[in-house]
PDB file of C-alpha atoms in Angstrom:
ATOM      1  CA  MET A   1     -12.658  37.645  11.920  1.00 51.00           C
ATOM      2  CA  ARG A   2     -12.297  40.208   9.122  1.00 52.00           C
ATOM      3  CA  ALA A   3      -9.558  42.010  11.054  1.00 51.00           C
ATOM      4  CA  GLU A   4      -7.781  38.718  11.706  1.00 50.00           C
ATOM      5  CA  ARG A   5      -7.909  37.833   8.024  1.00 51.00           C
ATOM      6  CA  ARG A   6      -6.569  41.274   7.073  1.00 53.00           C
ATOM      7  CA  THR A   7      -3.637  40.692   9.436  1.00 48.00           C
ATOM      8  CA  ALA A   8      -2.981  37.280   7.907  1.00 49.00           C
ATOM      9  CA  THR A   9      -3.105  38.820   4.432  1.00 50.00           C
ATOM     10  CA  VAL A  10      -0.518  41.466   5.315  1.00 47.00           C
ATOM     11  CA  LEU A  11       1.852  38.930   6.872  1.00 50.00           C
ATOM     12  CA  ALA A  12       1.320  36.529   3.978  1.00 49.00           C
ATOM     13  CA  ALA A  13       2.345  39.300   1.595  1.00 51.00           C
ATOM     14  CA  CYS A  14       5.647  39.484   3.463  1.00 50.00           C
ATOM     15  CA  LEU A  15       6.111  35.730   3.134  1.00 53.00           C
ATOM     16  CA  ALA A  16       5.371  35.918  -0.572  1.00 50.00           C
ATOM     17  CA  GLY A  17       8.713  37.629  -1.076  1.00 52.00           C
ATOM     18  CA  VAL A  18      10.420  34.389  -0.068  1.00 50.00           C
ATOM     19  CA  LEU A  19       8.133  32.091  -2.013  1.00 52.00           C
ATOM     20  CA  LEU A  20       8.464  34.152  -5.171  1.00 50.00           C
ATOM     21  CA  ALA A  21      12.248  34.172  -5.014  1.00 51.00           C
ATOM     22  CA  GLY A  22      12.879  30.528  -5.818  1.00 51.00           C
ATOM     23  CA  CYS A  23      15.521  28.276  -4.311  1.00 49.00           C
ATOM     24  CA  GLY A  24      18.721  28.579  -6.323  1.00 49.00           C
ATOM     25  CA  GLN A  25      21.087  28.459  -3.368  1.00 53.00           C
ATOM     26  CA  GLU A  26      20.929  28.149   0.368  1.00 60.00           C
ATOM     27  CA  PRO A  27      20.531  31.695   1.714  1.00 56.00           C
ATOM     28  CA  PRO A  28      22.663  33.327   4.392  1.00 52.00           C
ATOM     29  CA  ARG A  29      21.071  33.737   7.809  1.00 49.00           C
ATOM     30  CA  ALA A  30      18.904  36.840   7.966  1.00 43.00           C
ATOM     31  CA  ASP A  31      20.625  37.979  11.160  1.00 46.00           C
ATOM     32  CA  SER A  32      23.989  37.999   9.367  1.00 40.00           C
ATOM     33  CA  ASP A  33      22.810  40.278   6.565  1.00 36.00           C
ATOM     34  CA  PRO A  34      22.516  43.975   7.470  1.00 29.00           C
ATOM     35  CA  ASP A  35      20.402  44.611   4.379  1.00 30.00           C
ATOM     36  CA  VAL A  36      17.586  42.275   5.434  1.00 27.00           C
ATOM     37  CA  GLU A  37      14.531  44.241   6.500  1.00 29.00           C
ATOM     38  CA  ALA A  38      12.583  43.254   9.593  1.00 27.00           C
ATOM     39  CA  THR A  39       9.525  42.707   7.394  1.00 26.00           C
ATOM     40  CA  GLY A  40      11.525  40.639   4.948  1.00 28.00           C
ATOM     41  CA  ALA A  41       9.288  37.561   4.482  1.00 30.00           C
ATOM     42  CA  ALA A  42       8.047  34.239   5.747  1.00 31.00           C
ATOM     43  CA  THR A  43       6.283  32.312   8.404  1.00 31.00           C
ATOM     44  CA  ALA A  44       6.028  29.350  10.525  1.00 31.00           C
ATOM     45  CA  GLY A  45       5.710  25.616  10.540  1.00 32.00           C
ATOM     46  CA  SER A  46       3.865  23.098  12.340  1.00 33.00           C
ATOM     47  CA  ALA A  47       5.121  21.011  15.191  1.00 31.00           C
ATOM     48  CA  THR A  48       5.742  23.032  18.290  1.00 30.00           C
ATOM     49  CA  SER A  49       6.702  22.324  21.834  1.00 30.00           C
ATOM     50  CA  GLY A  50       4.129  20.000  23.238  1.00 31.00           C
ATOM     51  CA  ALA A  51       1.463  17.543  22.345  1.00 31.00           C
ATOM     52  CA  ALA A  52      -0.594  18.146  19.241  1.00 32.00           C
ATOM     53  CA  SER A  53       0.309  21.518  17.852  1.00 32.00           C
ATOM     54  CA  ASP A  54       1.894  20.279  14.636  1.00 34.00           C
ATOM     55  CA  HIS A  55      -0.989  21.032  12.227  1.00 33.00           C
ATOM     56  CA  TYR A  56      -0.806  18.184   9.752  1.00 30.00           C
ATOM     57  CA  GLY A  57      -4.416  17.511   8.957  1.00 32.00           C
ATOM     58  CA  ASP A  58      -7.190  15.861  10.914  1.00 31.00           C
ATOM     59  CA  GLY A  59      -6.389  12.297   9.882  1.00 31.00           C
ATOM     60  CA  ALA A  60      -9.986  11.871   8.739  1.00 29.00           C
ATOM     61  CA  TRP A  61      -9.278  10.733   5.214  1.00 26.00           C
ATOM     62  CA  THR A  62      -8.245   7.396   3.776  1.00 29.00           C
ATOM     63  CA  ARG A  63      -5.481   6.753   1.313  1.00 28.00           C
ATOM     64  CA  PRO A  64      -6.582   6.364  -2.347  1.00 30.00           C
ATOM     65  CA  GLU A  65      -6.934   2.756  -3.386  1.00 33.00           C
ATOM     66  CA  GLU A  66      -4.699   3.052  -6.427  1.00 33.00           C
ATOM     67  CA  ASP A  67      -1.269   1.593  -5.872  1.00 35.00           C
ATOM     68  CA  GLY A  68       1.183   4.498  -5.793  1.00 38.00           C
ATOM     69  CA  ALA A  69      -1.666   7.032  -5.545  1.00 37.00           C
ATOM     70  CA  GLY A  70      -0.436   8.995  -8.571  1.00 42.00           C
ATOM     71  CA  ASP A  71       0.683  12.592  -8.829  1.00 46.00           C
ATOM     72  CA  ALA A  72      -1.099  15.457  -7.166  1.00 47.00           C
ATOM     73  CA  GLU A  73      -3.593  17.322  -9.302  1.00 48.00           C
ATOM     74  CA  ARG A  74      -1.771  20.518 -10.182  1.00 48.00           C
ATOM     75  CA  SER A  75      -2.800  23.903 -11.446  1.00 47.00           C
ATOM     76  CA  PRO A  76      -0.225  25.732 -13.547  1.00 53.00           C
ATOM     77  CA  SER A  77       2.606  26.539 -11.163  1.00 61.00           C
ATOM     78  CA  GLY A  78       5.436  29.034 -11.177  1.00 78.00           C
ATOM     79  CA  TYR A  79       7.652  26.346  -9.659  1.00 87.00           C
ATOM     80  CA  THR A  80       9.453  24.362 -12.343  1.00 88.00           C
ATOM     81  CA  PHE A  81      11.446  21.805 -10.346  1.00 92.00           C
ATOM     82  CA  THR A  82      10.579  18.128 -10.922  1.00 93.00           C
ATOM     83  CA  PRO A  83      11.865  15.555  -8.397  1.00 96.00           C
ATOM     84  CA  ASP A  84      14.061  12.779  -9.778  1.00 97.00           C
ATOM     85  CA  PRO A  85      11.944   9.600  -9.417  1.00 96.00           C
ATOM     86  CA  LYS A  86      15.071   7.736  -8.344  1.00 97.00           C
ATOM     87  CA  ARG A  87      15.593  10.146  -5.441  1.00 97.00           C
ATOM     88  CA  VAL A  88      12.012  10.112  -4.163  1.00 98.00           C
ATOM     89  CA  PRO A  89      11.906   7.963  -0.985  1.00 97.00           C
ATOM     90  CA  LYS A  90      10.078   4.669  -1.324  1.00 97.00           C
ATOM     91  CA  SER A  91      10.820   3.329   2.175  1.00 97.00           C
ATOM     92  CA  ALA A  92      10.678   4.632   5.726  1.00 97.00           C
ATOM     93  CA  ASP A  93      14.473   4.487   5.987  1.00 97.00           C
ATOM     94  CA  ALA A  94      14.966   6.545   2.834  1.00 98.00           C
ATOM     95  CA  ALA A  95      12.359   9.031   4.032  1.00 98.00           C
ATOM     96  CA  ARG A  96      14.104   9.327   7.393  1.00 97.00           C
ATOM     97  CA  ARG A  97      17.439  10.061   5.721  1.00 97.00           C
ATOM     98  CA  LEU A  98      15.901  12.777   3.555  1.00 98.00           C
ATOM     99  CA  ALA A  99      14.145  14.397   6.528  1.00 98.00           C
ATOM    100  CA  GLU A 100      17.316  14.371   8.620  1.00 97.00           C
ATOM    101  CA  ARG A 101      19.401  15.938   5.838  1.00 97.00           C
ATOM    102  CA  ALA A 102      16.833  18.677   5.260  1.00 97.00           C
ATOM    103  CA  GLN A 103      16.292  19.524   8.921  1.00 97.00           C
ATOM    104  CA  LEU A 104      17.762  22.538  10.718  1.00 97.00           C
ATOM    105  CA  GLU A 105      20.128  22.723  13.631  1.00 96.00           C
ATOM    106  CA  PRO A 106      19.690  25.821  15.812  1.00 96.00           C
ATOM    107  CA  ALA A 107      22.798  27.496  14.362  1.00 94.00           C
ATOM    108  CA  ASP A 108      21.474  26.848  10.834  1.00 93.00           C
ATOM    109  CA  TRP A 109      18.375  28.886  11.530  1.00 94.00           C
ATOM    110  CA  ALA A 110      19.725  31.999  13.249  1.00 92.00           C
ATOM    111  CA  ALA A 111      22.469  33.075  15.605  1.00 92.00           C
ATOM    112  CA  GLY A 112      21.549  32.586  19.255  1.00 94.00           C
ATOM    113  CA  MET A 113      18.904  29.927  18.711  1.00 96.00           C
ATOM    114  CA  VAL A 114      19.121  26.825  20.918  1.00 97.00           C
ATOM    115  CA  ARG A 115      17.643  23.364  21.207  1.00 97.00           C
ATOM    116  CA  HIS A 116      14.368  23.091  23.078  1.00 95.00           C
ATOM    117  CA  GLU A 117      14.506  20.670  25.993  1.00 92.00           C
ATOM    118  CA  GLN A 118      12.398  18.210  23.979  1.00 91.00           C
ATOM    119  CA  TYR A 119      14.378  18.650  20.779  1.00 95.00           C
ATOM    120  CA  GLU A 120      13.256  15.904  18.391  1.00 96.00           C
ATOM    121  CA  SER A 121      10.071  13.918  17.976  1.00 94.00           C
ATOM    122  CA  GLY A 122       8.453  11.759  15.328  1.00 92.00           C
ATOM    123  CA  GLY A 123       6.511   8.594  14.731  1.00 90.00           C
ATOM    124  CA  THR A 124       3.091  10.010  15.626  1.00 93.00           C
ATOM    125  CA  TRP A 125       0.604  12.257  13.871  1.00 94.00           C
ATOM    126  CA  PRO A 126      -1.365  15.239  15.274  1.00 93.00           C
ATOM    127  CA  VAL A 127      -5.144  15.035  15.054  1.00 95.00           C
ATOM    128  CA  LEU A 128      -7.534  17.969  15.469  1.00 95.00           C
ATOM    129  CA  GLY A 129     -10.721  16.608  17.008  1.00 96.00           C
ATOM    130  CA  GLY A 130     -14.279  17.752  16.444  1.00 95.00           C
ATOM    131  CA  ASP A 131     -13.964  19.709  19.707  1.00 97.00           C
ATOM    132  CA  CYS A 132     -10.986  21.643  18.285  1.00 97.00           C
ATOM    133  CA  VAL A 133      -8.607  19.955  20.741  1.00 97.00           C
ATOM    134  CA  TRP A 134      -5.329  18.517  19.444  1.00 96.00           C
ATOM    135  CA  SER A 135      -4.210  15.001  20.266  1.00 95.00           C
ATOM    136  CA  ARG A 136      -1.659  12.613  18.816  1.00 93.00           C
ATOM    137  CA  GLY A 137      -2.352   9.366  17.000  1.00 93.00           C
ATOM    138  CA  GLU A 138      -0.496   6.719  15.059  1.00 94.00           C
ATOM    139  CA  LEU A 139       1.429   7.658  11.959  1.00 95.00           C
ATOM    140  CA  PRO A 140      -0.980   7.296   8.986  1.00 95.00           C
ATOM    141  CA  GLY A 141      -0.209   4.700   6.364  1.00 95.00           C
ATOM    142  CA  HIS A 142       0.356   7.381   3.725  1.00 96.00           C
ATOM    143  CA  VAL A 143       3.251   8.914   5.696  1.00 97.00           C
ATOM    144  CA  LEU A 144       6.657   7.225   5.450  1.00 98.00           C
ATOM    145  CA  HIS A 145       8.348   9.396   8.068  1.00 97.00           C
ATOM    146  CA  THR A 146       7.965  12.674   9.942  1.00 97.00           C
ATOM    147  CA  LEU A 147      10.569  14.520  11.975  1.00 97.00           C
ATOM    148  CA  THR A 148      10.093  17.606  14.144  1.00 97.00           C
ATOM    149  CA  ARG A 149      12.753  19.715  15.784  1.00 97.00           C
ATOM    150  CA  ARG A 150      11.898  22.364  18.363  1.00 97.00           C
ATOM    151  CA  ILE A 151      14.240  25.324  18.415  1.00 97.00           C
ATOM    152  CA  ASP A 152      14.020  28.371  20.681  1.00 96.00           C
ATOM    153  CA  LEU A 153      15.342  31.915  20.700  1.00 95.00           C
ATOM    154  CA  PRO A 154      16.060  32.631  24.389  1.00 95.00           C
ATOM    155  CA  ALA A 155      14.739  35.707  26.164  1.00 93.00           C
ATOM    156  CA  LYS A 156      17.115  38.658  25.879  1.00 91.00           C
ATOM    157  CA  ASP A 157      17.159  42.450  26.080  1.00 90.00           C
ATOM    158  CA  GLY A 158      13.589  42.726  27.311  1.00 88.00           C
ATOM    159  CA  ARG A 159      12.197  40.277  24.783  1.00 91.00           C
ATOM    160  CA  GLY A 160      10.613  37.009  25.839  1.00 91.00           C
ATOM    161  CA  LEU A 161      11.363  33.439  24.756  1.00 92.00           C
ATOM    162  CA  LEU A 162      10.424  32.601  21.158  1.00 93.00           C
ATOM    163  CA  ARG A 163       9.482  28.977  20.546  1.00 94.00           C
ATOM    164  CA  GLY A 164       9.918  27.617  17.060  1.00 96.00           C
ATOM    165  CA  SER A 165       9.556  24.300  15.320  1.00 97.00           C
ATOM    166  CA  VAL A 166      10.500  22.727  12.013  1.00 97.00           C
ATOM    167  CA  THR A 167       8.693  19.637  10.735  1.00 97.00           C
ATOM    168  CA  ILE A 168       9.441  17.615   7.617  1.00 98.00           C
ATOM    169  CA  SER A 169       7.020  14.882   6.560  1.00 98.00           C
ATOM    170  CA  VAL A 170       7.600  12.468   3.687  1.00 98.00           C
ATOM    171  CA  HIS A 171       4.491  10.945   2.120  1.00 98.00           C
ATOM    172  CA  ARG A 172       4.123   7.956  -0.150  1.00 97.00           C
ATOM    173  CA  SER A 173       2.931  10.142  -3.023  1.00 97.00           C
ATOM    174  CA  GLU A 174       2.469  13.723  -4.103  1.00 96.00           C
ATOM    175  CA  ARG A 175      -1.291  13.258  -3.863  1.00 96.00           C
ATOM    176  CA  ASP A 176      -0.980  12.286  -0.207  1.00 97.00           C
ATOM    177  CA  ALA A 177       1.164  15.332   0.518  1.00 97.00           C
ATOM    178  CA  GLU A 178      -1.169  17.667  -1.343  1.00 95.00           C
ATOM    179  CA  ARG A 179      -4.116  16.360   0.636  1.00 95.00           C
ATOM    180  CA  GLU A 180      -2.282  17.359   3.804  1.00 94.00           C
ATOM    181  CA  ILE A 181      -1.985  20.914   2.459  1.00 93.00           C
ATOM    182  CA  LYS A 182      -5.675  21.084   1.588  1.00 92.00           C
ATOM    183  CA  ASP A 183      -6.782  19.647   4.950  1.00 92.00           C
ATOM    184  CA  THR A 184      -4.616  22.145   6.791  1.00 91.00           C
ATOM    185  CA  VAL A 185      -6.342  25.132   5.196  1.00 88.00           C
ATOM    186  CA  GLN A 186      -9.699  23.810   6.359  1.00 90.00           C
ATOM    187  CA  GLU A 187      -8.569  23.395   9.982  1.00 92.00           C
ATOM    188  CA  SER A 188      -8.459  27.106  10.736  1.00 89.00           C
ATOM    189  CA  VAL A 189     -11.861  27.533   9.081  1.00 91.00           C
ATOM    190  CA  ARG A 190     -13.362  24.771  11.187  1.00 95.00           C
ATOM    191  CA  CYS A 191     -11.471  25.705  14.360  1.00 96.00           C
ATOM    192  CA  PRO A 192     -10.243  29.317  14.508  1.00 95.00           C
ATOM    193  CA  ASP A 193      -9.629  28.693  18.222  1.00 97.00           C
ATOM    194  CA  GLN A 194      -7.653  25.555  19.067  1.00 97.00           C
ATOM    195  CA  ASP A 195      -6.612  23.857  22.304  1.00 96.00           C
ATOM    196  CA  LEU A 196      -3.044  22.510  22.267  1.00 94.00           C
ATOM    197  CA  GLY A 197      -3.314  20.963  25.723  1.00 92.00           C
ATOM    198  CA  GLY A 198      -1.487  21.901  28.892  1.00 90.00           C
ATOM    199  CA  GLY A 199      -3.143  25.305  29.080  1.00 90.00           C
ATOM    200  CA  ARG A 200      -1.856  26.317  25.637  1.00 92.00           C
ATOM    201  CA  GLN A 201      -4.245  27.981  23.200  1.00 94.00           C
ATOM    202  CA  LEU A 202      -4.290  29.283  19.645  1.00 96.00           C
ATOM    203  CA  THR A 203      -6.989  31.863  18.907  1.00 95.00           C
ATOM    204  CA  GLY A 204      -8.164  33.913  15.968  1.00 94.00           C
ATOM    205  CA  LEU A 205      -6.454  31.681  13.416  1.00 93.00           C
ATOM    206  CA  SER A 206      -6.703  32.525   9.741  1.00 90.00           C
ATOM    207  CA  SER A 207      -5.104  30.581   6.876  1.00 88.00           C
ATOM    208  CA  LEU A 208      -4.333  31.712   3.355  1.00 87.00           C
ATOM    209  CA  ARG A 209      -3.161  29.550   0.479  1.00 89.00           C
ATOM    210  CA  PHE A 210      -0.886  31.117  -2.119  1.00 86.00           C
ATOM    211  CA  ASP A 211      -1.741  31.015  -5.801  1.00 84.00           C
ATOM    212  CA  GLU A 212       0.481  28.243  -7.159  1.00 81.00           C
ATOM    213  CA  ARG A 213       1.167  30.288 -10.286  1.00 81.00           C
ATOM    214  CA  ASP A 214       3.018  32.821  -8.138  1.00 79.00           C
ATOM    215  CA  VAL A 215       5.125  30.486  -6.003  1.00 82.00           C
ATOM    216  CA  ARG A 216       8.717  29.919  -7.142  1.00 83.00           C
ATOM    217  CA  ASN A 217      10.237  27.565  -4.546  1.00 88.00           C
ATOM    218  CA  ALA A 218       7.461  25.080  -3.767  1.00 93.00           C
ATOM    219  CA  GLU A 219       4.519  23.448  -5.503  1.00 93.00           C
ATOM    220  CA  SER A 220       2.026  24.391  -2.797  1.00 92.00           C
ATOM    221  CA  SER A 221       2.313  26.875   0.069  1.00 92.00           C
ATOM    222  CA  LEU A 222       0.055  28.314   2.739  1.00 91.00           C
ATOM    223  CA  PHE A 223       0.310  30.731   5.627  1.00 90.00           C
ATOM    224  CA  GLU A 224      -1.479  30.954   8.960  1.00 92.00           C
ATOM    225  CA  SER A 225      -1.429  33.532  11.730  1.00 91.00           C
ATOM    226  CA  GLY A 226      -3.198  34.133  14.999  1.00 93.00           C
ATOM    227  CA  LYS A 227      -2.516  34.484  18.700  1.00 94.00           C
ATOM    228  CA  TYR A 228      -0.821  32.100  21.127  1.00 94.00           C
ATOM    229  CA  SER A 229      -1.147  32.010  24.896  1.00 92.00           C
ATOM    230  CA  ASP A 230      -0.157  29.721  27.747  1.00 88.00           C
ATOM    231  CA  SER A 231      -0.085  29.766  31.536  1.00 81.00           C
ATOM    232  CA  SER A 232       3.283  31.554  31.591  1.00 76.00           C
ATOM    233  CA  SER A 233       2.393  34.406  29.214  1.00 72.00           C
ATOM    234  CA  SER A 234       0.981  37.760  30.242  1.00 74.00           C
ATOM    235  CA  GLY A 235      -1.541  37.582  27.437  1.00 83.00           C
ATOM    236  CA  PRO A 236      -1.977  36.489  23.814  1.00 91.00           C
ATOM    237  CA  GLN A 237       1.190  36.757  21.712  1.00 92.00           C
ATOM    238  CA  GLU A 238       1.791  36.643  17.967  1.00 93.00           C
ATOM    239  CA  TYR A 239       1.781  33.264  16.235  1.00 94.00           C
ATOM    240  CA  VAL A 240       2.816  32.561  12.637  1.00 94.00           C
ATOM    241  CA  TRP A 241       3.058  29.312  10.736  1.00 92.00           C
ATOM    242  CA  THR A 242       3.604  28.119   7.191  1.00 91.00           C
ATOM    243  CA  LYS A 243       3.503  24.872   5.267  1.00 93.00           C
ATOM    244  CA  SER A 244       4.884  24.079   1.806  1.00 95.00           C
ATOM    245  CA  ARG A 245       5.125  21.045  -0.447  1.00 96.00           C
ATOM    246  CA  ILE A 246       7.777  19.866  -2.887  1.00 97.00           C
ATOM    247  CA  GLY A 247       6.810  16.535  -4.455  1.00 97.00           C
ATOM    248  CA  PRO A 248       5.758  14.140  -1.676  1.00 98.00           C
ATOM    249  CA  VAL A 249       7.517  16.184   1.032  1.00 98.00           C
ATOM    250  CA  THR A 250       5.818  18.777   3.226  1.00 98.00           C
ATOM    251  CA  THR A 251       7.694  21.268   5.362  1.00 97.00           C
ATOM    252  CA  ALA A 252       6.198  23.254   8.211  1.00 96.00           C
ATOM    253  CA  ILE A 253       7.659  26.024  10.353  1.00 96.00           C
ATOM    254  CA  SER A 254       6.006  27.738  13.306  1.00 95.00           C
ATOM    255  CA  LEU A 255       6.934  30.465  15.749  1.00 95.00           C
ATOM    256  CA  LYS A 256       5.110  31.222  18.987  1.00 93.00           C
ATOM    257  CA  GLY A 257       5.697  34.824  19.965  1.00 90.00           C
ATOM    258  CA  ALA A 258       6.539  36.456  23.272  1.00 88.00           C
ATOM    259  CA  GLU A 259       6.619  39.908  24.819  1.00 88.00           C
ATOM    260  CA  GLY A 260       8.731  42.373  22.872  1.00 89.00           C
ATOM    261  CA  HIS A 261       8.464  40.555  19.539  1.00 89.00           C
ATOM    262  CA  LYS A 262       6.335  42.022  16.760  1.00 87.00           C
ATOM    263  CA  SER A 263       4.686  39.922  14.082  1.00 86.00           C
ATOM    264  CA  GLY A 264       7.247  41.216  11.570  1.00 86.00           C
ATOM    265  CA  ASP A 265      10.021  39.805  13.750  1.00 86.00           C
ATOM    266  CA  LEU A 266       8.454  36.369  13.570  1.00 91.00           C
ATOM    267  CA  VAL A 267       7.887  36.629   9.824  1.00 87.00           C
ATOM    268  CA  ARG A 268      11.515  37.604   9.226  1.00 87.00           C
ATOM    269  CA  LEU A 269      12.899  34.797  11.375  1.00 89.00           C
ATOM    270  CA  ALA A 270      10.554  32.202   9.933  1.00 88.00           C
ATOM    271  CA  SER A 271      11.469  33.227   6.391  1.00 86.00           C
ATOM    272  CA  ASP A 272      15.113  32.389   6.995  1.00 88.00           C
ATOM    273  CA  GLY A 273      14.239  28.894   8.173  1.00 93.00           C
ATOM    274  CA  LEU A 274      11.661  28.345   5.441  1.00 89.00           C
ATOM    275  CA  THR A 275      13.938  29.136   2.515  1.00 91.00           C
ATOM    276  CA  ARG A 276      16.741  27.036   3.965  1.00 95.00           C
ATOM    277  CA  VAL A 277      14.576  23.941   4.508  1.00 96.00           C
ATOM    278  CA  LEU A 278      12.937  24.139   1.083  1.00 96.00           C
ATOM    279  CA  TYR A 279      16.344  24.431  -0.552  1.00 95.00           C
ATOM    280  CA  ARG A 280      17.569  21.325   1.283  1.00 97.00           C
ATOM    281  CA  VAL A 281      14.460  19.339   0.365  1.00 97.00           C
ATOM    282  CA  GLU A 282      14.969  20.222  -3.290  1.00 96.00           C
ATOM    283  CA  LEU A 283      18.609  19.125  -3.102  1.00 96.00           C
ATOM    284  CA  GLY A 284      17.508  15.808  -1.642  1.00 97.00           C
ATOM    285  CA  LEU A 285      15.098  15.180  -4.507  1.00 97.00           C
ATOM    286  CA  LYS A 286      17.201  16.268  -7.490  1.00 94.00           C
TER     287      LYS A 286
END
């Protein structure tokens, strides 16, 4: 476990370059910039191809009784953006519109990426059971809308198929969204090995939460890494994933590795998607 945590720490340091940069403007695709290093920065989100691999908390908490739930409890943060209360979604329809505007199309993420066969999903919530097996349940009352898109980088030049996902969830309050972040960190502690169903496994998971004082383009951010395997793989492959929060909105990006792809490749690709989505969420709330 110590070695796994050291690996997560190194990859998280790469991601920190993105989180420290701030939003400012929507970045160019990493693949279009010859100056972008392969270890440039970032990670991966939650929903992935298949049942319950989205990593949004175990659903084992109840919404605070106070109407509106209040703001999240914050430590001093390096992120200075404050959402416009008039732009914060109050209904499922408004939340859906925000999520759709902030989402990525394959060409937005990187050249050559394509839609997964099951491209979009929403309306349910992933639950990590006491047996560390993922399942899907009803959308919790504190979530107005969630939208996942699954985007792949096809196999090419001796490298296998990369499977990615982007999930945007809009909560009723900042406190609800922050609780999702906190619950997520605990999932890898409770279940470092997780069963996604259908012969798919995550193993050796380790999560790290960034110091909020150091983050410049989100109010809360965390990183997770480990190994992914399924019936079609020759063995465990790299897996990276990240989740961030701006106001009541959480964003999650994940990448399941394949033969020929190093962890730095996944970090670089995930960073491009992460910065783009966070920028679009901020635009939707300002």
